[in-house]
Amino acid sequence: MTTPTPATAVLPEQTADPGPPATTRVTLRGTAKSGRRLHLPRSVRRSAGPVGLVLLWFLTSATGVLPETVLASPVDVVNQAVELTRNGELPAAVAASGRRAAVGFLIGASVALSLSLLAGLFRLGEDVIDSSMGMFRAIPWVGLIPLFIVWFGIEETPKIALVALGVTYPLYFNIYGGIRSTDSQLVEAARMMGLGRLGLIKYVILPSALPGALVGLRYALSTAWLALVFAEQVNADAGLGYLMSNAQQYFRTDVIVLCLVVYALLGLACDFAVRILSRRLLTWRANFEGEA
């Protein structure tokens, strides 16, 4: 009798742990540019466009591509500016135009501020004023010159009235829009903190409307000078428009261009003043200023 031999278990062949797979390092060698980028001051970059246009104007005039009968050269315009400044005509014209623009702007700004506050703060004011302002805004204010002459004559009043009318609309709509764009949750929070109507207007609504009001101020100042260009064509005896009318009769394109340049510089100065004012008044507001 034979005894069975015990079965031996056949174990699988054990292999050594190979470990984590080997990683291959790849190094990308780029062509890194050394050196610093050239950063020009913003004032230089902002003036590059106007300077380039003047240079192009000078080159086309010097080469004869742009005849003097079509447009005077920059040299002739500068010489005419020096001559009119020496005899006092240009300073007197600038003073007369500036006085008309200032008076018309103050009148238009007062009307626009009063109407926008009434329409923006009160629903009854909105119902009465806003639709009427939208209707009158569709009427071209330049087309009202003949009617202003019938109403006010041909003296200073129609010129100032035209400037005031041109100033009123952009200021009104921007201030009114700024008031109505105030966050309603902020208004409710202010009321829960115990602010009354005057405090709510002073500390919440008016600061919220300030950015829109400053935008409207920029538009209004530029519109004031634009309206003055048309207003001073109506029987003016002084001002930049008066110089332009006389120059038109004698085909003096150098004087016409000079007056247009003065208008542009005055408008640019007003716009620069509003920019500075905006930076001072809106220091509490974080604004996006564009990518570098």
Tab-separated table of C-alpha atoms in Angstrom:
chain	number	residue	atom	x	y	z
A	1	MET	CA	0.000	0.000	0.000
A	2	THR	CA	1.490	3.159	-1.061
A	3	THR	CA	0.872	6.451	0.694
A	4	PRO	CA	-0.086	9.366	-1.570
A	5	THR	CA	2.432	12.003	-1.868
A	6	PRO	CA	1.133	15.383	-0.748
A	7	ALA	CA	0.351	17.780	-3.575
A	8	THR	CA	2.644	20.633	-3.735
A	9	ALA	CA	1.055	23.983	-4.667
A	10	VAL	CA	2.595	25.531	-7.605
A	11	LEU	CA	3.041	29.276	-6.785
A	12	PRO	CA	3.234	31.771	-9.587
A	13	GLU	CA	6.611	33.090	-10.301
A	14	GLN	CA	7.153	36.239	-8.284
A	15	THR	CA	8.657	39.117	-10.157
A	16	ALA	CA	10.320	42.107	-8.645
A	17	ASP	CA	8.294	45.350	-8.502
A	18	PRO	CA	9.507	47.448	-11.389
A	19	GLY	CA	8.612	50.673	-9.534
A	20	PRO	CA	7.104	53.772	-11.069
A	21	PRO	CA	7.636	54.238	-14.760
A	22	ALA	CA	10.568	56.293	-15.677
A	23	THR	CA	9.732	59.831	-16.742
A	24	THR	CA	11.437	61.539	-19.590
A	25	ARG	CA	12.329	65.156	-19.125
A	26	VAL	CA	11.959	67.356	-22.131
A	27	THR	CA	13.535	70.765	-22.005
A	28	LEU	CA	12.168	73.421	-24.326
A	29	ARG	CA	14.725	76.017	-25.078
A	30	GLY	CA	13.117	79.151	-26.400
A	31	THR	CA	14.787	82.145	-27.770
A	32	ALA	CA	14.266	84.459	-24.818
A	33	LYS	CA	14.569	88.074	-25.785
A	34	SER	CA	16.828	90.030	-23.603
A	35	GLY	CA	16.535	93.717	-23.035
A	36	ARG	CA	13.812	96.051	-21.912
A	37	ARG	CA	10.836	97.293	-23.869
A	38	LEU	CA	10.808	100.935	-24.753
A	39	HIS	CA	8.095	102.725	-22.772
A	40	LEU	CA	7.209	106.173	-24.008
A	41	PRO	CA	5.407	108.633	-21.732
A	42	ARG	CA	1.662	108.826	-22.284
A	43	SER	CA	1.912	112.506	-23.162
A	44	VAL	CA	4.240	111.628	-26.043
A	45	ARG	CA	1.973	108.845	-27.268
A	46	ARG	CA	-1.154	111.003	-27.068
A	47	SER	CA	0.481	113.784	-29.049
A	48	ALA	CA	1.819	111.454	-31.723
A	49	GLY	CA	-1.418	111.520	-33.711
A	50	PRO	CA	-1.833	115.321	-33.954
A	51	VAL	CA	1.865	115.827	-34.629
A	52	GLY	CA	1.746	113.226	-37.385
A	53	LEU	CA	-1.241	114.932	-39.013
A	54	VAL	CA	0.481	118.321	-38.917
A	55	LEU	CA	3.627	116.795	-40.390
A	56	LEU	CA	1.597	115.197	-43.185
A	57	TRP	CA	-0.128	118.532	-43.785
A	58	PHE	CA	3.245	120.289	-44.015
A	59	LEU	CA	4.714	117.727	-46.396
A	60	THR	CA	1.733	117.774	-48.759
A	61	SER	CA	1.773	121.581	-48.792
A	62	ALA	CA	5.534	121.813	-49.344
A	63	THR	CA	5.488	119.321	-52.199
A	64	GLY	CA	2.527	120.978	-53.917
A	65	VAL	CA	0.185	118.016	-53.518
A	66	LEU	CA	-2.126	120.256	-51.481
A	67	PRO	CA	-2.422	123.649	-53.246
A	68	GLU	CA	-2.681	126.840	-51.210
A	69	THR	CA	-5.972	127.659	-52.920
A	70	VAL	CA	-7.447	124.565	-51.287
A	71	LEU	CA	-5.760	124.751	-47.896
A	72	ALA	CA	-3.042	127.041	-46.603
A	73	SER	CA	0.189	125.527	-45.348
A	74	PRO	CA	0.966	125.302	-41.612
A	75	VAL	CA	3.691	127.916	-42.056
A	76	ASP	CA	1.175	130.438	-43.408
A	77	VAL	CA	-1.235	129.658	-40.573
A	78	VAL	CA	1.483	130.210	-37.957
A	79	ASN	CA	2.563	133.464	-39.601
A	80	GLN	CA	-1.039	134.668	-39.657
A	81	ALA	CA	-1.424	133.752	-35.984
A	82	VAL	CA	1.648	135.822	-35.109
A	83	GLU	CA	0.389	138.773	-37.137
A	84	LEU	CA	-3.139	138.740	-35.696
A	85	THR	CA	-1.746	138.388	-32.187
A	86	ARG	CA	0.526	141.393	-32.647
A	87	ASN	CA	-2.258	143.688	-33.854
A	88	GLY	CA	-4.611	142.419	-31.113
A	89	GLU	CA	-7.338	140.974	-33.349
A	90	LEU	CA	-6.899	137.355	-32.293
A	91	PRO	CA	-6.874	137.985	-28.493
A	92	ALA	CA	-9.948	140.203	-28.816
A	93	ALA	CA	-11.740	137.540	-30.854
A	94	VAL	CA	-10.870	134.806	-28.368
A	95	ALA	CA	-12.104	136.979	-25.482
A	96	ALA	CA	-15.422	137.716	-27.216
A	97	SER	CA	-16.017	134.054	-28.101
A	98	GLY	CA	-15.016	132.903	-24.636
A	99	ARG	CA	-17.440	135.320	-23.025
A	100	ARG	CA	-20.330	134.060	-25.163
A	101	ALA	CA	-19.432	130.429	-24.500
A	102	ALA	CA	-19.148	130.985	-20.742
A	103	VAL	CA	-22.476	132.812	-20.402
A	104	GLY	CA	-24.295	130.310	-22.599
A	105	PHE	CA	-22.752	127.379	-20.730
A	106	LEU	CA	-23.763	128.718	-17.319
A	107	ILE	CA	-27.342	129.245	-18.442
A	108	GLY	CA	-27.600	125.843	-20.118
A	109	ALA	CA	-25.940	124.039	-17.204
A	110	SER	CA	-28.304	125.664	-14.688
A	111	VAL	CA	-31.362	124.648	-16.709
A	112	ALA	CA	-30.066	121.114	-17.288
A	113	LEU	CA	-29.173	120.586	-13.625
A	114	SER	CA	-32.577	121.775	-12.407
A	115	LEU	CA	-34.549	119.690	-14.906
A	116	SER	CA	-32.443	116.549	-14.415
A	117	LEU	CA	-32.813	116.686	-10.623
A	118	LEU	CA	-36.575	117.114	-10.862
A	119	ALA	CA	-36.947	114.324	-13.428
A	120	GLY	CA	-34.457	111.981	-11.761
A	121	LEU	CA	-35.578	112.307	-8.150
A	122	PHE	CA	-39.351	112.468	-8.575
A	123	ARG	CA	-41.668	110.343	-10.696
A	124	LEU	CA	-43.970	113.288	-11.334
A	125	GLY	CA	-41.013	115.267	-12.631
A	126	GLU	CA	-40.064	112.387	-14.910
A	127	ASP	CA	-43.584	112.169	-16.320
A	128	VAL	CA	-43.726	115.891	-17.026
A	129	ILE	CA	-40.146	116.666	-18.098
A	130	ASP	CA	-38.425	113.636	-19.591
A	131	SER	CA	-40.775	113.009	-22.495
A	132	SER	CA	-40.704	116.697	-23.418
A	133	MET	CA	-36.910	116.761	-23.335
A	134	GLY	CA	-36.770	113.686	-25.540
A	135	MET	CA	-39.102	115.353	-28.017
A	136	PHE	CA	-37.172	118.633	-28.144
A	137	ARG	CA	-33.877	116.726	-28.381
A	138	ALA	CA	-34.968	115.384	-31.772
A	139	ILE	CA	-35.163	118.937	-33.135
A	140	PRO	CA	-31.790	120.031	-34.613
A	141	TRP	CA	-30.782	123.025	-32.527
A	142	VAL	CA	-28.871	124.570	-35.453
A	143	GLY	CA	-32.158	124.802	-37.339
A	144	LEU	CA	-33.522	127.065	-34.610
A	145	ILE	CA	-31.223	129.956	-35.580
A	146	PRO	CA	-33.824	131.699	-37.802
A	147	LEU	CA	-36.436	131.375	-35.057
A	148	PHE	CA	-34.022	132.768	-32.464
A	149	ILE	CA	-33.335	135.738	-34.720
A	150	VAL	CA	-37.084	136.420	-34.938
A	151	TRP	CA	-37.452	136.125	-31.170
A	152	PHE	CA	-34.280	137.814	-29.892
A	153	GLY	CA	-33.015	139.923	-32.791
A	154	ILE	CA	-29.507	139.846	-34.185
A	155	GLU	CA	-27.503	140.986	-31.154
A	156	GLU	CA	-25.830	138.799	-28.524
A	157	THR	CA	-28.964	137.099	-27.192
A	158	PRO	CA	-29.531	134.555	-30.016
A	159	LYS	CA	-25.865	133.536	-29.936
A	160	ILE	CA	-25.923	132.903	-26.194
A	161	ALA	CA	-29.301	131.150	-26.446
A	162	LEU	CA	-27.960	128.771	-29.081
A	163	VAL	CA	-24.980	127.855	-26.927
A	164	ALA	CA	-27.230	127.354	-23.894
A	165	LEU	CA	-29.536	125.091	-25.875
A	166	GLY	CA	-26.642	122.986	-27.143
A	167	VAL	CA	-25.319	122.575	-23.588
A	168	THR	CA	-28.644	121.665	-21.988
A	169	TYR	CA	-29.330	118.321	-23.686
A	170	PRO	CA	-26.108	116.360	-23.031
A	171	LEU	CA	-25.962	117.534	-19.428
A	172	TYR	CA	-29.608	116.739	-18.742
A	173	PHE	CA	-29.590	113.215	-20.162
A	174	ASN	CA	-26.301	112.222	-18.527
A	175	ILE	CA	-27.251	113.547	-15.084
A	176	TYR	CA	-30.731	112.045	-15.329
A	177	GLY	CA	-29.300	108.694	-16.425
A	178	GLY	CA	-26.741	108.792	-13.612
A	179	ILE	CA	-29.441	109.391	-11.005
A	180	ARG	CA	-31.650	106.599	-12.293
A	181	SER	CA	-28.729	104.147	-12.494
A	182	THR	CA	-28.184	104.296	-8.721
A	183	ASP	CA	-28.229	100.806	-7.192
A	184	SER	CA	-31.625	100.240	-5.565
A	185	GLN	CA	-30.108	97.889	-2.970
A	186	LEU	CA	-27.759	100.666	-1.909
A	187	VAL	CA	-30.722	102.998	-1.533
A	188	GLU	CA	-32.585	100.465	0.610
A	189	ALA	CA	-29.508	99.913	2.786
A	190	ALA	CA	-29.184	103.658	3.325
A	191	ARG	CA	-32.840	103.878	4.332
A	192	MET	CA	-32.421	101.028	6.819
A	193	MET	CA	-29.523	102.919	8.368
A	194	GLY	CA	-31.843	105.834	9.031
A	195	LEU	CA	-30.962	108.268	6.236
A	196	GLY	CA	-33.715	110.684	5.370
A	197	ARG	CA	-34.539	111.993	1.925
A	198	LEU	CA	-31.950	114.771	1.964
A	199	GLY	CA	-29.260	112.485	3.338
A	200	LEU	CA	-30.114	109.853	0.749
A	201	ILE	CA	-29.776	112.390	-2.044
A	202	LYS	CA	-26.556	113.863	-0.666
A	203	TYR	CA	-24.664	110.720	0.308
A	204	VAL	CA	-26.005	108.063	-2.079
A	205	ILE	CA	-27.786	109.331	-5.180
A	206	LEU	CA	-25.648	112.325	-6.132
A	207	PRO	CA	-22.296	110.497	-5.685
A	208	SER	CA	-23.654	107.660	-7.835
A	209	ALA	CA	-24.704	110.150	-10.520
A	210	LEU	CA	-21.379	112.023	-10.452
A	211	PRO	CA	-19.545	109.879	-13.079
A	212	GLY	CA	-22.379	110.323	-15.555
A	213	ALA	CA	-22.555	114.034	-14.803
A	214	LEU	CA	-18.847	114.450	-15.561
A	215	VAL	CA	-19.253	112.612	-18.872
A	216	GLY	CA	-22.115	114.942	-19.691
A	217	LEU	CA	-19.938	117.902	-18.746
A	218	ARG	CA	-17.339	116.851	-21.302
A	219	TYR	CA	-19.970	116.558	-24.009
A	220	ALA	CA	-21.554	119.858	-23.001
A	221	LEU	CA	-18.302	121.818	-23.180
A	222	SER	CA	-17.468	120.462	-26.617
A	223	THR	CA	-21.022	121.184	-27.777
A	224	ALA	CA	-20.742	124.742	-26.469
A	225	TRP	CA	-17.837	125.493	-28.803
A	226	LEU	CA	-19.554	123.688	-31.653
A	227	ALA	CA	-22.712	125.762	-31.176
A	228	LEU	CA	-20.612	128.900	-30.992
A	229	VAL	CA	-19.189	128.212	-34.456
A	230	PHE	CA	-22.710	128.402	-35.892
A	231	ALA	CA	-23.880	131.184	-33.603
A	232	GLU	CA	-21.077	133.557	-34.525
A	233	GLN	CA	-21.952	133.292	-38.200
A	234	VAL	CA	-25.103	135.326	-37.485
A	235	ASN	CA	-24.308	139.030	-37.829
A	236	ALA	CA	-21.324	138.954	-35.479
A	237	ASP	CA	-19.085	141.990	-35.125
A	238	ALA	CA	-16.490	140.293	-32.907
A	239	GLY	CA	-15.244	136.821	-32.119
A	240	LEU	CA	-13.655	133.945	-33.966
A	241	GLY	CA	-16.734	133.475	-36.132
A	242	TYR	CA	-16.472	137.095	-37.215
A	243	LEU	CA	-12.878	136.536	-38.338
A	244	MET	CA	-13.941	133.427	-40.231
A	245	SER	CA	-16.769	135.258	-42.013
A	246	ASN	CA	-14.440	138.017	-43.178
A	247	ALA	CA	-11.820	135.492	-44.268
A	248	GLN	CA	-14.432	133.568	-46.247
A	249	GLN	CA	-15.242	136.648	-48.322
A	250	TYR	CA	-11.588	137.032	-49.357
A	251	PHE	CA	-10.809	133.285	-49.643
A	252	ARG	CA	-8.263	133.484	-46.818
A	253	THR	CA	-7.924	129.831	-45.929
A	254	ASP	CA	-5.057	130.597	-43.555
A	255	VAL	CA	-7.316	132.704	-41.306
A	256	ILE	CA	-10.135	130.165	-41.522
A	257	VAL	CA	-7.834	127.310	-40.507
A	258	LEU	CA	-6.360	129.457	-37.728
A	259	CYS	CA	-9.811	130.093	-36.243
A	260	LEU	CA	-10.676	126.400	-36.452
A	261	VAL	CA	-7.419	125.509	-34.703
A	262	VAL	CA	-8.192	128.008	-31.935
A	263	TYR	CA	-11.667	126.501	-31.515
A	264	ALA	CA	-10.091	123.043	-31.268
A	265	LEU	CA	-7.484	124.170	-28.724
A	266	LEU	CA	-10.112	125.836	-26.550
A	267	GLY	CA	-12.219	122.683	-26.619
A	268	LEU	CA	-9.166	120.563	-25.826
A	269	ALA	CA	-8.310	122.785	-22.854
A	270	CYS	CA	-11.847	122.427	-21.480
A	271	ASP	CA	-11.714	118.657	-21.925
A	272	PHE	CA	-8.364	118.504	-20.125
A	273	ALA	CA	-9.785	120.521	-17.226
A	274	VAL	CA	-12.720	118.119	-16.899
A	275	ARG	CA	-10.324	115.148	-16.908
A	276	ILE	CA	-8.388	116.652	-14.005
A	277	LEU	CA	-11.635	117.402	-12.182
A	278	SER	CA	-12.781	113.814	-12.694
A	279	ARG	CA	-9.594	112.433	-11.185
A	280	ARG	CA	-10.021	114.636	-8.125
A	281	LEU	CA	-13.722	113.935	-7.578
A	282	LEU	CA	-13.686	110.216	-8.381
A	283	THR	CA	-10.752	109.099	-6.254
A	284	TRP	CA	-13.116	106.788	-4.353
A	285	ARG	CA	-14.077	104.930	-7.531
A	286	ALA	CA	-11.820	102.228	-8.968
A	287	ASN	CA	-11.827	102.571	-12.736
A	288	PHE	CA	-10.426	100.386	-15.483
A	289	GLU	CA	-7.716	102.371	-17.242
A	290	GLY	CA	-6.854	99.964	-20.043
A	291	GLU	CA	-4.135	97.393	-20.480
A	292	ALA	CA	-0.517	98.464	-20.559
